[in-house]
Every structure is written in structure tokens, then in C-alpha cells.
Amino acid sequence: MPLITLDNLSLRFAEKPILNEVSATILKGDKIALIGRNGEGKSTFMRVLAGEIEADDGKLKIKNGIKISYLEQTPPEDNEKKLFNVVAEGLEDVGVILTQYQQLMAEGKLDQAAELQEQIDQLDGWQYLHKIEIILQRFTLNPEAILSTLSGGWRRRVMLAKALIQEPNVLLLDEPTNHMDITAILDLEKMLKDYHGTLVLISHDRSFVAGIVNKVYDLDRGNLAVFECGYRNYVKRKDNVLNSEALANKRFDKKLAQEEVWIRQGIKARRTRNEGRVRALQAMRSSFINRRQKQGKVKIHSVAEDEKRTSKVVFEVKKMSYKIGNLQLVKDFSMLVLKGEKIGIIGGNGTGKSTFIKLLLDELQPDSGSIRRSKTIKLAYFDQMRENLDLNMKAMDFVSGGRERIDIGGKSKHIIGYLRQFLFTGKQAMAPIRMFSGGEKNRLMLAKILSQPANLLVLDEPTNDLDVETLELLEEMLVDYTGTLILISHDRTFLNNVVGSTLVMDGNGIINQYAGGYDDYLSQKQSDLNAKEKAKTRAKPAKKTTQATNKLTYKQQQELNKLPEKIEKAEVKIKEIQLKLSNPEFFQTDASQEALIKLARLEADLERYYEQWSALE
């Protein structure tokens, strides 16, 4: 059933086409990902669907009675309202009356509150009061908290609650996962999978998008291509489209076509990924595992060994603890960071990720323990709050400081050539920053940070607001980066493709380190849990019983007869998955995450089957 129909919609800003005679139909139950480069007009397209902007030409047809709810990309920061009031605003008139009623009751003005009760009865508003309370609980939001006091991730939760309270037929979400931790992202992913309405979604988180959508809208230079498939199949089909486009471009004037050809070829190269880079990443992870095992067997702090490795040590953390008030953020933590390591940091909001970085960089002092730092550190730091941009400055001048050439890795590069690596055309490089979208500004910030002569790169949530193509570019640059990298991110695919080990901040000061990216962490955590469970089982004293000599019941005998077949099937499936994961190309696909989770489950099942067999025999 069509809910929204776009009939030859056109929209231009100055000389740039945002929508070029776009036609499409959004059906009931569609879950659509809106994909496109930063600056292509994805957020503008969303605002057209929400009715906030009118197209220059064409028709937008919305079925009668359809309710559309829109979550904007940037939540309000200066809102001094209580969370109850903000969420209630999503109910329009009923919400306003309920807010007034709650306020009068809190102030003890019972007579005035009684007057509003009649209006609430007439509007059948008490059910909505209950709904507000339920959705606040669902998002773990304190109704008395003030919106402006919350972090970016929590503000997005509030605005999402406000959007959902309306029970819309069509939900429009613009970058809903920005500043959210991985746990919150997984919760939202499950919520949207179970959502029965129609969804249009903009997100840079590839794992998040792949787990939800059944259709992809690709916005490219004003043209909209509709892919009737999930995200993973879209990536394959898009590559074929880009190949055909590259061949077609050769027939055009070379000078006009070369920038677009270069950009498209770059995207294709990053999507297929360089096998050498994959091998380098796997070697880095293997090195971490070997070092970790060695530390368990050999005392590593001998003088002779310290002298050999002095130039290689970036940070040596010993038994570090830190707390703020009664909140323990780091407890008795030790870690060795060597030159060239790439470490990811994940954890819930409030677990102390940014504080941990400040401790490493000597911006805060630990309560106990010590941190030894290399004296040769040259730091480049990308803060999640971003530095202020001079909107009137040209992009190239912002990155180069006004110079025509900059030094990158010991080689002199023209600034326009350098910015091409970040998908900026020559025209964009000379444009003022005010002309850029939010994602393009972040891309420009990264270009500046990565141009600095640093041997330690610290990135605090660098992926927010970036499009998929820029993420793939950033992945490529970070894998090639020869210095030491410390990365805070909630993007699971990004972590899988870049880091050699992952620090997990579990709360209450507990920090654990795992080899590999996010999927590897999940697999190792499951293995650790299985090992602990097995140890508990072995630790239980054997009960004195005479049942061993008794015959099995019919049900037990049937169960024993089925176990060999179950074990054989589990072992075959485990080998199949292990064979897939041994392929570097498969290891870098989104499907590898599901494979790792399935592998952990199968290994747990196999162990359980053997235990059952041992007990029954």
C-alpha cells in the first residue's frame, strides 16, 4: 500500500541540484536506508518528506490520515525543559495540556489542575499520560531531568522517544546513532527491527543499517536510484553500477569527467579492499595475541629487556586507578602500548572512555599507579566536540594554514591534490567552509588532523556524521598509518576493519583487552564465559549416588542415541564457518559478524553435547 508518492520532484539550492525529477513510492512496511555522500542533500530530502521544505517542482502525495514523525540530525542543545515535557510535545495539543497539568500538580495548585482534568477527560488524555511514562522508562530517561544537561547520545534518546510517542505510520530518522554507545545502538537496532511502521533512515553505521533495512535509496548528484534489496546486496549492485558509469565517463570530455571517475574508482578500490592491508591487520592482531601470551609466562620488566624496547614503548600503564567522587572509572589497570599499535576503545556512555584518554595524555593524574610515556610523542588529537571552524575561510587555507603545499609523510603535496584524497574536488577546496554540510565539515577536520606530523593519533568518535564513502576512505588511511592509533568508536564495522586490539570498559573501573576488533571481542568474550562455566561445573563435588549402575530411562536413552548425530552436525558447521573466516576477503565483509556469533554459539552447543554424552554414559 503506497503511503508516500514522489512524482517528478525537483529542488535546487543555488546552482546545485538536490533532487532532479525524482520519482519513487514508499510502501507500508518499507524500511529504507537513504544513502549518499556528504553534501548530496540527504537531510534536505528528509525534510521534504517531513513537509518542512517544499520542492520547486513536482508533487509529493501523502495518503490521508498518515502520521509522519521526523528525528532531525542535530538535537536541540539549549532546551531547558524537563524530559517529560519534551516527550509530551510529540502529542501536540494533548501533550501541552498534560504538561500543564503535571506542572500545576507539582506546584500544589490543585484547583487549577482540577480545571484541566475535564479537558483531559474529553480528549481521553489519561492513556497518553501512561504512554509517556512507559516510553520514558523504555529509554531509561528521568522525567525530571533537563534536556540541556544531557550528553549528545542521551539527547538523541529523548528526541527519539518524542518521535515514537506519536505512534507514526512513517518514521524518519536522520543519523539516530550519533554519540550513542554500542549497547544503546544494539537496543535501537532491535527496536527498529520490531517496529511495524514504515521507516526511512540515514546512518553511517553499516552494521546498524545492514541489520534493519529491506530497501535502499541512493541519492547521487540529484538523482535517486531505488534498490529493492538489503544493504549488503546494494553494495554489490552499486559496484556494478559504478563500473558501468566509469566506462560511460570515458566517452565524455576527459577534463570534465576525470574528477568523478577518480572518486568512483577510489570507492570501488576501497570496497574490494587491498588484501595486503587485510594481511597486515591480521598480522598486527596475531602479534598482540603472542605478546599477551608471552607476558603471562615471562617477567617482562627486566632491565635488559626494557633497554631494548625503550624506543618502542609509547605508554606503559601499571596498576592505574582513578575515580570521580564515588564513581570508579579505572581500577588497578595495566597495559603496554607499543609503537605502531592500533587500539580501539568501546564502552557505554559514562564508563570513562574520554577520561581514560586524558589520563594517558597527562591531562589528568591517576589516584594510584603510574603511566610511563615516550618522550618522543607527537600528538594529533581529534576531539568528539570538534574545534570551531571559521566559516568564511577557504577549505584549503583551513587545512594548510594558507600554504600552497604541505608535507605529508616526508613528501610535498599540493593542498588541492591532498584534499582530493578526502573526496573534495578542486572547486570545493577553494570554496568557503560555510558552503559545506555537517559531514563535509567533519571530513575537512579529519583532513587537517591527518596532515599533522604526528606519531600518535587519538580519535574520539571520528565517524559521526560521515558518509559511508568517507568512512571507507578513513579506514584505508588508518590501516596505512604507520604511527600509533588510539580510537574511540561505536561503529562496529569500522572497529573490525581498523584496530588490532580492543579495550572494553565494562563499568565500575573494570577494563579488559581483547585481540582484534568488535566481532573478535564478542567471540572471545563468549569463549571466556564458556570456559568459566566449564570450570564451575568441574569444581562442583561429585555427588555420591548409585544411579551410575542404574539403567537409563527411555527418554534418556533416546537423548543419548541422538547425541552423535548432533555432535557431527555441529562439528561440520564449525569447520565450514572456520573455513570462511580464514578467507581475508570474507573476514572484512559485514557477514563475518554473523558468522563469528554463530561460531561462538555452535562451539558452546558442541561443548554442551559432549557434557551430556559424558553424563549419560
Coordinates of C-alpha atoms in Angstrom, one line a residue:
M1 CA 0.0 0.0 0.0
P2 CA 1.6 3.3 -1.1
L3 CA 1.9 5.8 1.8
I4 CA 4.1 8.5 0.1
T5 CA 4.5 9.0 -3.6
L6 CA 7.2 11.3 -5.1
D7 CA 6.2 12.4 -8.6
N8 CA 8.9 14.2 -10.6
L9 CA 10.2 16.2 -7.5
S10 CA 12.8 18.8 -8.3
L11 CA 14.7 21.0 -5.8
R12 CA 17.8 23.2 -6.3
F13 CA 19.9 25.3 -3.9
A14 CA 21.7 28.0 -5.9
E15 CA 23.3 26.1 -8.8
K16 CA 23.3 22.7 -7.1
P17 CA 20.5 20.2 -7.9
I18 CA 19.4 18.4 -4.7
L19 CA 16.5 16.5 -6.4
N20 CA 16.3 16.1 -10.1
E21 CA 12.9 14.9 -11.3
V22 CA 12.8 12.3 -8.6
S23 CA 10.0 9.7 -8.6
A24 CA 9.6 6.9 -6.1
T25 CA 6.9 5.2 -3.9
I26 CA 7.2 4.5 -0.2
L27 CA 5.1 1.5 0.7
K28 CA 3.7 0.3 4.0
G29 CA 6.3 -1.8 5.8
D30 CA 9.3 -0.4 3.9
K31 CA 12.5 0.0 5.9
I32 CA 14.6 2.3 3.7
A33 CA 18.2 3.4 4.0
L34 CA 18.9 6.8 2.4
I35 CA 22.5 6.6 1.1
G36 CA 24.6 9.3 -0.4
R37 CA 27.8 11.3 0.0
N38 CA 28.0 14.2 2.5
G39 CA 26.6 17.3 0.8
E40 CA 24.3 15.4 -1.6
G41 CA 21.2 16.6 0.3
K42 CA 20.1 13.6 2.3
S43 CA 18.9 15.7 5.2
T44 CA 17.2 18.1 2.8
F45 CA 15.4 15.1 1.2
M46 CA 14.2 14.0 4.6
R47 CA 12.8 17.5 5.3
V48 CA 10.9 17.4 2.1
L49 CA 9.3 14.0 3.1
A50 CA 8.5 15.6 6.6
G51 CA 6.8 18.5 4.9
E52 CA 9.3 21.1 6.3
I53 CA 10.5 22.1 2.8
E54 CA 8.5 22.3 -0.4
A55 CA 10.0 21.1 -3.7
D56 CA 10.5 23.6 -6.5
D57 CA 8.5 21.4 -8.9
G58 CA 6.7 18.1 -8.9
K59 CA 4.2 16.6 -6.4
L60 CA 4.6 14.9 -3.0
K61 CA 1.5 12.8 -2.4
I62 CA 0.8 11.6 1.2
K63 CA -2.1 9.2 1.9
N64 CA -4.8 10.7 4.0
G65 CA -4.5 10.1 7.7
I66 CA -0.8 9.2 7.5
K67 CA 1.2 10.5 10.5
I68 CA 4.9 11.3 9.9
S69 CA 7.4 11.7 12.7
Y70 CA 10.9 13.2 12.0
L71 CA 14.0 12.9 14.1
E72 CA 16.4 15.7 13.0
Q73 CA 20.2 15.1 12.7
T74 CA 21.1 17.7 15.4
P75 CA 19.1 17.6 18.6
P76 CA 18.5 20.9 20.4
E77 CA 21.2 21.8 23.0
D78 CA 19.8 24.9 24.7
N79 CA 16.4 23.4 25.7
E80 CA 15.8 23.9 29.4
K81 CA 12.7 21.8 29.5
K82 CA 12.2 18.7 31.6
L83 CA 12.3 15.4 29.6
F84 CA 8.6 14.7 30.4
N85 CA 7.7 18.0 28.8
V86 CA 9.9 17.4 25.7
V87 CA 8.5 13.9 25.0
A88 CA 4.9 15.2 25.7
E89 CA 5.4 17.8 22.9
G90 CA 5.2 14.9 20.5
L91 CA 1.5 14.6 21.3
E92 CA 0.8 18.2 20.3
D93 CA -2.3 19.7 22.0
V94 CA -2.9 16.7 24.4
G95 CA 0.8 16.8 25.3
V96 CA 0.6 20.6 26.1
I97 CA -2.4 20.1 28.4
L98 CA -0.7 17.1 30.2
T99 CA 2.5 19.1 30.7
Q100 CA 0.5 22.0 32.2
Y101 CA -1.4 19.6 34.5
Q102 CA 1.8 17.9 35.7
Q103 CA 3.3 21.4 36.4
L104 CA 0.3 22.6 38.4
M105 CA 0.2 19.4 40.4
A106 CA 3.9 19.7 41.2
E107 CA 3.3 23.3 42.4
G108 CA 0.4 22.3 44.6
K109 CA -2.2 24.3 42.6
L110 CA -4.9 21.7 42.9
D111 CA -7.8 23.9 41.9
Q112 CA -6.3 24.9 38.6
A113 CA -5.2 21.3 37.9
A114 CA -8.8 20.2 38.5
E115 CA -10.0 22.6 35.7
L116 CA -7.6 20.8 33.3
Q117 CA -8.9 17.4 34.3
E118 CA -12.1 18.0 32.4
Q119 CA -10.2 18.8 29.2
I120 CA -8.0 15.7 29.7
D121 CA -11.2 13.6 30.2
Q122 CA -12.7 15.0 27.0
L123 CA -9.6 14.2 25.0
D124 CA -9.3 10.8 26.6
G125 CA -5.8 12.1 27.6
W126 CA -5.1 9.8 30.6
Q127 CA -4.0 7.0 28.3
Y128 CA -1.4 9.3 26.8
L129 CA 0.0 10.2 30.3
H130 CA 0.6 6.4 30.8
K131 CA 2.2 6.2 27.4
I132 CA 4.7 9.0 28.2
E133 CA 5.7 7.3 31.4
I134 CA 6.1 3.9 29.6
I135 CA 8.3 5.3 26.8
L136 CA 10.5 7.3 29.3
Q137 CA 11.1 4.0 31.2
R138 CA 11.8 2.2 27.9
F139 CA 14.6 4.6 27.2
T140 CA 15.7 4.8 30.8
L141 CA 15.0 8.5 31.0
N142 CA 14.4 10.6 34.1
P143 CA 11.3 12.7 33.5
E144 CA 12.6 15.4 35.8
A145 CA 16.0 15.8 34.1
I146 CA 16.7 18.9 32.0
L147 CA 17.4 18.3 28.3
S148 CA 20.4 20.8 28.1
T149 CA 22.2 18.9 30.9
L150 CA 22.4 15.6 28.9
S151 CA 25.2 14.4 26.6
G152 CA 24.6 14.2 22.8
G153 CA 23.7 10.5 23.0
W154 CA 21.1 10.9 25.7
R155 CA 19.6 13.9 23.9
R156 CA 19.1 11.7 20.8
R157 CA 17.3 9.1 23.0
V158 CA 14.9 11.8 24.3
M159 CA 14.1 13.1 20.7
L160 CA 13.6 9.5 19.5
A161 CA 11.2 9.0 22.4
K162 CA 9.4 12.2 21.3
A163 CA 9.2 10.9 17.7
L164 CA 7.9 7.4 18.8
I165 CA 5.3 8.7 21.3
Q166 CA 3.2 9.9 18.3
E167 CA 2.9 6.2 17.1
P168 CA 3.6 7.4 13.5
N169 CA 2.9 5.5 10.3
V170 CA 6.2 6.8 8.9
L171 CA 9.3 7.3 11.0
L172 CA 12.1 9.5 9.5
L173 CA 15.4 9.1 11.3
D174 CA 18.5 11.3 10.5
E175 CA 21.7 9.8 12.0
P176 CA 19.9 8.4 15.1
T177 CA 23.1 6.5 16.4
N178 CA 25.4 9.6 16.6
H179 CA 27.0 9.8 20.0
M180 CA 25.3 6.6 21.2
D181 CA 27.3 3.8 22.8
I182 CA 27.2 0.3 21.3
T183 CA 24.8 -1.1 23.8
A184 CA 22.3 1.7 23.0
I185 CA 22.8 1.2 19.3
L186 CA 22.1 -2.6 19.6
D187 CA 18.9 -1.8 21.6
L188 CA 17.8 0.7 18.9
E189 CA 18.6 -1.8 16.2
K190 CA 16.4 -4.4 17.8
M191 CA 13.6 -1.8 18.4
L192 CA 13.6 -0.8 14.7
K193 CA 13.7 -4.4 13.6
D194 CA 10.5 -5.0 15.6
Y195 CA 8.9 -1.6 14.5
H196 CA 5.8 -2.4 12.4
G197 CA 5.6 1.0 10.7
T198 CA 7.4 2.4 7.7
L199 CA 11.0 3.7 8.3
V200 CA 13.3 5.9 6.3
L201 CA 16.8 6.0 7.8
I202 CA 20.0 7.9 7.3
S203 CA 23.0 6.4 9.1
H204 CA 26.8 5.9 8.6
D205 CA 26.8 2.8 10.8
R206 CA 27.0 0.0 8.2
S207 CA 26.3 -2.9 10.7
F208 CA 23.3 -1.0 12.0
V209 CA 21.8 -0.3 8.6
A210 CA 22.5 -3.9 7.3
G211 CA 20.6 -5.3 10.2
I212 CA 17.4 -3.3 9.6
V213 CA 16.6 -2.2 6.0
N214 CA 15.0 -4.0 3.2
K215 CA 15.3 -1.3 0.6
V216 CA 18.0 1.3 -0.3
Y217 CA 17.5 4.8 -1.8
D218 CA 20.8 6.0 -3.4
L219 CA 20.9 9.8 -3.8
D220 CA 23.7 10.8 -6.2
R221 CA 24.1 14.2 -7.8
G222 CA 20.3 14.9 -7.6
N223 CA 19.3 11.5 -9.0
L224 CA 17.6 8.9 -6.9
A225 CA 18.2 5.2 -7.6
V226 CA 16.0 2.7 -5.8
F227 CA 17.5 -0.7 -4.9
E228 CA 14.9 -3.3 -3.9
C229 CA 17.2 -5.2 -1.6
G230 CA 19.1 -5.2 1.7
Y231 CA 22.2 -3.1 2.3
R232 CA 24.8 -5.9 1.6
N233 CA 23.3 -6.7 -1.8
Y234 CA 23.0 -3.0 -2.5
V235 CA 26.8 -2.7 -2.1
K236 CA 27.4 -5.4 -4.7
R237 CA 24.9 -3.9 -7.2
K238 CA 26.2 -0.4 -6.7
D239 CA 29.7 -1.6 -7.6
N240 CA 28.4 -2.9 -10.9
V241 CA 26.6 0.5 -11.5
L242 CA 29.9 2.3 -10.8
N243 CA 31.8 0.1 -13.2
S244 CA 29.3 0.8 -15.9
E245 CA 29.4 4.6 -15.1
A246 CA 33.2 4.6 -15.3
L247 CA 33.1 3.1 -18.8
A248 CA 30.5 5.6 -19.9
N249 CA 32.5 8.5 -18.5
K250 CA 35.4 7.7 -20.8
R251 CA 33.2 8.7 -23.7
F252 CA 32.8 12.2 -22.3
D253 CA 35.3 15.0 -22.4
K254 CA 38.3 13.8 -20.3
K255 CA 38.8 17.1 -18.5
L256 CA 35.2 17.3 -17.3
A257 CA 35.0 13.6 -16.3
Q258 CA 38.3 12.9 -14.6
E259 CA 37.3 14.0 -11.1
E260 CA 34.1 11.9 -10.9
V261 CA 36.0 8.9 -12.4
W262 CA 38.7 9.3 -9.8
I263 CA 36.2 9.4 -7.0
R264 CA 34.2 6.4 -8.2
Q265 CA 37.3 4.3 -8.8
G266 CA 38.6 5.2 -5.3
I267 CA 35.3 4.0 -3.8
K268 CA 35.4 0.7 -5.7
A269 CA 39.0 0.1 -4.7
R270 CA 38.1 0.7 -1.0
R271 CA 35.1 -1.6 -1.2
T272 CA 37.0 -4.5 -2.6
R273 CA 39.8 -3.7 -0.1
N274 CA 43.5 -4.4 -0.6
E275 CA 44.4 -8.0 0.5
G276 CA 47.9 -6.7 1.6
R277 CA 46.2 -4.4 4.1
V278 CA 44.0 -7.2 5.4
R279 CA 47.0 -9.4 5.9
A280 CA 48.8 -6.5 7.8
L281 CA 45.8 -6.1 10.1
Q282 CA 45.7 -9.9 10.8
A283 CA 49.4 -9.9 11.5
M284 CA 49.0 -7.0 13.9
R285 CA 46.3 -8.9 15.8
S286 CA 48.4 -12.0 15.9
S287 CA 51.4 -10.1 17.3
F288 CA 49.2 -8.7 20.1
I289 CA 48.0 -12.3 21.0
N290 CA 51.6 -13.6 21.0
R291 CA 52.8 -10.7 23.2
R292 CA 49.9 -11.2 25.6
Q293 CA 50.7 -14.9 25.9
K294 CA 54.4 -14.2 26.5
Q295 CA 53.6 -11.7 29.2
G296 CA 51.7 -14.5 31.0
K297 CA 54.8 -16.7 31.0
V298 CA 57.8 -14.4 31.3
K299 CA 58.6 -11.4 33.6
I300 CA 58.8 -8.5 31.1
H301 CA 60.2 -5.8 33.3
S302 CA 63.8 -6.8 33.3
V303 CA 66.4 -4.0 32.8
A304 CA 67.9 -5.6 29.7
E305 CA 64.6 -6.0 28.0
D306 CA 63.5 -2.5 29.0
E307 CA 66.6 -1.1 27.4
K308 CA 65.9 -2.9 24.1
R309 CA 62.3 -1.8 23.9
T310 CA 62.6 1.8 25.2
S311 CA 62.2 3.3 21.7
K312 CA 59.2 1.1 21.0
V313 CA 57.1 1.8 24.1
V314 CA 54.5 4.6 23.7
F315 CA 52.7 4.0 27.0
E316 CA 53.4 1.7 29.9
V317 CA 50.5 1.7 32.4
K318 CA 50.9 -0.1 35.8
K319 CA 48.1 -0.7 38.3
M320 CA 46.4 2.6 37.4
S321 CA 43.2 3.6 39.3
Y322 CA 41.0 6.7 39.0
K323 CA 37.7 7.8 40.4
I324 CA 35.5 10.8 40.4
G325 CA 33.7 11.1 43.7
N326 CA 32.2 7.6 44.4
L327 CA 32.3 6.7 40.7
Q328 CA 35.2 4.3 39.9
L329 CA 36.3 4.8 36.3
V330 CA 39.6 2.8 36.2
K331 CA 40.6 0.2 38.7
D332 CA 44.1 -1.4 39.0
F333 CA 44.6 -1.4 35.2
S334 CA 47.9 -2.3 33.5
M335 CA 48.7 -2.1 29.8
L336 CA 51.6 -1.8 27.4
V337 CA 51.2 0.2 24.2
L338 CA 53.9 -0.3 21.6
K339 CA 54.8 1.8 18.6
G340 CA 52.5 1.1 15.6
E341 CA 49.7 -0.5 17.6
K342 CA 46.1 0.4 16.7
I343 CA 43.8 0.1 19.7
G344 CA 40.0 0.6 19.8
I345 CA 38.1 1.7 22.9
I346 CA 34.5 0.8 23.5
G347 CA 32.1 1.1 26.4
G348 CA 28.8 2.6 27.5
N349 CA 28.3 6.3 27.9
G350 CA 29.6 7.4 31.3
T351 CA 32.1 4.5 31.6
G352 CA 35.1 6.9 31.3
K353 CA 36.4 6.5 27.7
S354 CA 37.3 10.1 27.3
T355 CA 38.6 10.3 30.8
F356 CA 40.9 7.3 30.1
I357 CA 42.4 9.2 27.1
K358 CA 43.0 12.2 29.3
L359 CA 44.9 10.0 31.8
L360 CA 47.1 8.6 29.1
L361 CA 47.8 12.1 27.7
D362 CA 48.7 13.5 31.1
E363 CA 45.7 15.9 31.2
L364 CA 44.5 14.1 34.4
Q365 CA 46.6 12.4 37.1
P366 CA 45.7 8.9 38.3
D367 CA 44.8 8.4 42.0
S368 CA 47.3 5.5 42.2
G369 CA 49.6 3.6 39.9
S370 CA 51.8 5.0 37.2
I371 CA 52.0 5.8 33.5
R372 CA 55.3 5.9 31.6
R373 CA 55.1 7.9 28.4
S374 CA 57.5 8.0 25.4
K375 CA 59.4 11.3 25.3
T376 CA 59.1 11.4 21.5
I377 CA 55.3 11.6 21.3
K378 CA 54.0 13.9 18.7
L379 CA 50.2 14.0 19.2
A380 CA 47.3 14.7 16.8
Y381 CA 44.0 14.7 18.7
F382 CA 40.5 14.6 17.1
D383 CA 38.1 15.6 19.9
Q384 CA 34.4 14.5 19.5
M385 CA 33.3 18.1 20.4
R386 CA 35.2 19.4 17.3
E387 CA 37.1 22.7 17.2
N388 CA 35.4 25.8 16.0
L389 CA 35.6 26.4 12.3
D390 CA 36.0 29.9 10.6
L391 CA 33.1 29.5 8.2
N392 CA 34.4 32.3 5.9
M393 CA 37.8 30.6 5.5
K394 CA 38.5 28.6 2.4
A395 CA 38.7 24.9 2.9
M396 CA 42.3 24.6 1.5
D397 CA 43.5 27.5 3.7
F398 CA 42.0 25.9 6.9
V399 CA 43.9 22.7 6.2
S400 CA 47.2 24.1 5.0
G401 CA 47.4 27.3 7.1
G402 CA 47.4 29.3 3.9
R403 CA 50.3 27.4 2.2
E404 CA 50.1 26.1 -1.3
R405 CA 51.9 22.8 -0.5
I406 CA 52.0 20.7 2.7
D407 CA 54.4 18.0 3.8
I408 CA 52.7 14.6 4.1
G409 CA 54.8 11.6 5.2
G410 CA 58.0 13.3 4.1
K411 CA 56.6 14.2 0.7
S412 CA 55.5 17.6 -0.5
K413 CA 51.9 17.7 -1.8
H414 CA 49.8 20.4 -3.3
I415 CA 46.9 21.2 -1.0
I416 CA 44.3 20.6 -3.7
G417 CA 45.8 17.2 -4.5
Y418 CA 45.8 16.3 -0.8
L419 CA 42.1 17.3 -0.4
R420 CA 41.2 15.1 -3.4
Q421 CA 42.2 12.2 -1.2
F422 CA 39.3 13.2 1.1
L423 CA 36.8 13.4 -1.9
F424 CA 36.9 17.2 -2.2
T425 CA 37.0 18.4 -5.8
G426 CA 39.2 21.4 -6.7
K427 CA 36.2 23.7 -6.7
Q428 CA 35.2 22.6 -3.2
A429 CA 38.8 23.1 -2.0
M430 CA 38.6 26.7 -2.9
A431 CA 35.1 27.2 -1.5
P432 CA 34.3 28.8 1.9
I433 CA 33.6 26.4 4.7
R434 CA 30.1 27.8 5.2
M435 CA 29.1 26.1 1.9
F436 CA 29.7 22.6 3.4
S437 CA 27.3 20.2 5.0
G438 CA 27.9 18.9 8.6
G439 CA 29.5 15.7 7.3
E440 CA 31.8 17.6 4.9
K441 CA 33.0 19.8 7.8
N442 CA 33.9 16.7 9.7
R443 CA 35.7 15.4 6.7
L444 CA 37.6 18.6 6.5
M445 CA 38.6 18.4 10.2
L446 CA 39.9 14.9 9.6
A447 CA 42.0 16.2 6.6
K448 CA 43.6 18.8 8.9
I449 CA 44.3 16.3 11.7
L450 CA 45.7 13.7 9.5
S451 CA 48.0 16.3 7.7
Q452 CA 49.8 17.0 11.0
P453 CA 53.3 15.3 11.5
A454 CA 52.2 13.0 14.4
N455 CA 53.3 9.6 15.5
L456 CA 50.4 9.2 18.0
L457 CA 46.9 9.7 16.6
V458 CA 44.0 9.9 19.1
L459 CA 40.5 9.9 17.5
D460 CA 37.4 10.4 19.7
E461 CA 34.3 9.3 17.8
P462 CA 35.6 10.4 14.4
T463 CA 32.8 8.6 12.4
N464 CA 29.9 10.8 13.5
D465 CA 28.1 12.4 10.5
L466 CA 30.5 10.9 7.9
D467 CA 29.0 9.1 4.9
V468 CA 30.0 5.5 4.0
E469 CA 32.4 6.5 1.3
T470 CA 34.4 8.8 3.7
L471 CA 34.4 6.0 6.3
E472 CA 35.9 3.6 3.8
L473 CA 38.5 6.3 2.9
L474 CA 39.3 6.9 6.6
E475 CA 39.6 3.1 7.1
E476 CA 42.1 2.9 4.3
M477 CA 44.2 5.8 5.6
L478 CA 44.2 4.5 9.2
V479 CA 45.2 1.0 8.1
D480 CA 48.2 2.5 6.2
Y481 CA 49.1 4.8 9.1
T482 CA 52.5 3.8 10.5
G483 CA 52.2 5.5 13.8
T484 CA 50.3 4.5 17.0
L485 CA 46.5 4.9 16.9
I486 CA 44.0 5.1 19.8
L487 CA 40.4 5.1 18.6
I488 CA 37.1 5.6 20.5
S489 CA 34.3 4.5 18.3
H490 CA 30.8 2.9 18.5
D491 CA 30.9 1.8 14.8
R492 CA 31.3 -2.0 14.9
T493 CA 32.3 -2.4 11.2
F494 CA 34.8 0.5 11.5
L495 CA 36.5 -1.1 14.5
N496 CA 36.6 -4.6 12.8
N497 CA 38.4 -3.1 9.8
V498 CA 41.0 -0.9 11.6
V499 CA 42.1 -1.9 15.1
G500 CA 44.5 -4.7 16.2
S501 CA 43.1 -4.9 19.7
T502 CA 40.1 -3.6 21.6
L503 CA 39.8 -2.2 25.1
V504 CA 36.4 -2.8 26.6
M505 CA 35.3 -0.5 29.5
D506 CA 32.7 -2.6 31.3
G507 CA 31.9 -0.1 34.1
N508 CA 32.9 0.1 37.8
G509 CA 36.5 0.6 36.7
I510 CA 36.8 -2.8 35.0
I511 CA 38.7 -2.7 31.7
N512 CA 39.5 -5.8 29.6
Q513 CA 41.6 -6.0 26.4
Y514 CA 40.9 -8.4 23.5
A515 CA 42.7 -9.1 20.3
G516 CA 41.1 -7.9 17.1
G517 CA 38.0 -5.8 16.5
Y518 CA 34.4 -5.8 17.8
D519 CA 33.4 -9.2 16.4
D520 CA 36.6 -10.8 17.8
Y521 CA 35.8 -9.3 21.2
L522 CA 32.3 -10.9 21.1
S523 CA 33.8 -14.3 20.1
Q524 CA 36.5 -14.2 22.8
K525 CA 34.0 -13.0 25.5
Q526 CA 31.8 -15.9 24.7
S527 CA 34.7 -18.3 24.9
D528 CA 35.7 -16.9 28.2
L529 CA 32.2 -17.3 29.6
N530 CA 32.1 -20.9 28.3
A531 CA 35.5 -21.6 30.0
K532 CA 34.3 -20.2 33.3
E533 CA 31.1 -22.2 33.1
K534 CA 33.1 -25.3 32.4
A535 CA 35.4 -24.6 35.4
K536 CA 32.4 -24.2 37.7
T537 CA 31.0 -27.5 36.5
R538 CA 34.3 -29.3 37.2
A539 CA 34.6 -27.5 40.6
K540 CA 31.3 -29.0 41.9
P541 CA 31.9 -32.0 44.1
A542 CA 30.6 -35.3 42.7
K543 CA 27.5 -36.5 44.4
K544 CA 27.6 -39.9 45.9
T545 CA 25.0 -41.9 44.1
T546 CA 24.2 -45.3 42.9
Q547 CA 22.5 -44.0 39.8
A548 CA 25.5 -44.8 37.7
T549 CA 24.7 -48.5 37.9
N550 CA 21.0 -47.9 37.2
K551 CA 19.6 -48.3 33.7
L552 CA 18.8 -45.1 31.7
T553 CA 15.2 -44.2 31.3
Y554 CA 13.6 -44.4 27.8
K555 CA 13.8 -40.6 27.4
Q556 CA 17.5 -40.6 28.4
Q557 CA 18.3 -43.4 26.0
Q558 CA 16.6 -41.6 23.1
E559 CA 18.6 -38.5 24.0
L560 CA 21.9 -40.5 24.1
N561 CA 21.1 -42.0 20.7
K562 CA 20.6 -38.6 19.1
L563 CA 23.8 -37.0 20.5
P564 CA 26.4 -38.5 18.0
E565 CA 24.4 -37.0 15.1
K566 CA 24.1 -33.6 16.8
I567 CA 27.9 -33.6 17.5
E568 CA 28.7 -34.5 13.9
K569 CA 26.5 -31.8 12.5
A570 CA 27.9 -29.1 14.9
E571 CA 31.5 -30.1 14.0
V572 CA 30.7 -29.9 10.3
K573 CA 29.1 -26.4 10.6
I574 CA 32.0 -25.2 12.8
K575 CA 34.5 -26.3 10.1
E576 CA 32.5 -24.6 7.4
I577 CA 32.5 -21.3 9.3
Q578 CA 36.2 -21.5 10.2
L579 CA 37.0 -22.1 6.5
K580 CA 35.0 -19.0 5.6
L581 CA 36.7 -16.9 8.3
S582 CA 40.2 -18.0 7.0
N583 CA 39.5 -16.1 3.8
P584 CA 40.7 -12.4 4.3
E585 CA 38.1 -11.1 1.9
F586 CA 35.2 -12.7 3.8
F587 CA 36.7 -11.6 7.1
Q588 CA 36.2 -7.9 6.0
T589 CA 32.5 -8.3 5.0
D590 CA 29.5 -7.5 7.2
A591 CA 28.6 -11.2 7.1
S592 CA 31.7 -12.0 9.2
Q593 CA 30.0 -10.6 12.3
E594 CA 27.0 -13.0 12.0
A595 CA 29.5 -15.8 11.3
L596 CA 31.5 -15.1 14.4
I597 CA 28.4 -15.0 16.6
K598 CA 27.1 -18.3 15.1
L599 CA 30.6 -19.9 15.6
A600 CA 30.6 -19.0 19.3
R601 CA 27.1 -20.5 19.6
L602 CA 28.0 -23.7 17.8
E603 CA 31.1 -24.2 19.9
A604 CA 29.0 -23.7 23.1
D605 CA 26.5 -26.2 21.8
L606 CA 29.2 -28.7 20.9
E607 CA 30.7 -28.5 24.4
R608 CA 27.2 -29.0 25.9
Y609 CA 26.6 -32.1 23.8
Y610 CA 29.9 -33.6 24.9
E611 CA 29.0 -32.9 28.6
Q612 CA 25.5 -34.5 28.1
W613 CA 27.1 -37.6 26.5
S614 CA 29.6 -37.9 29.3
A615 CA 26.9 -37.6 31.9
L616 CA 24.5 -40.1 30.2
E617 CA 27.3 -42.7 29.6

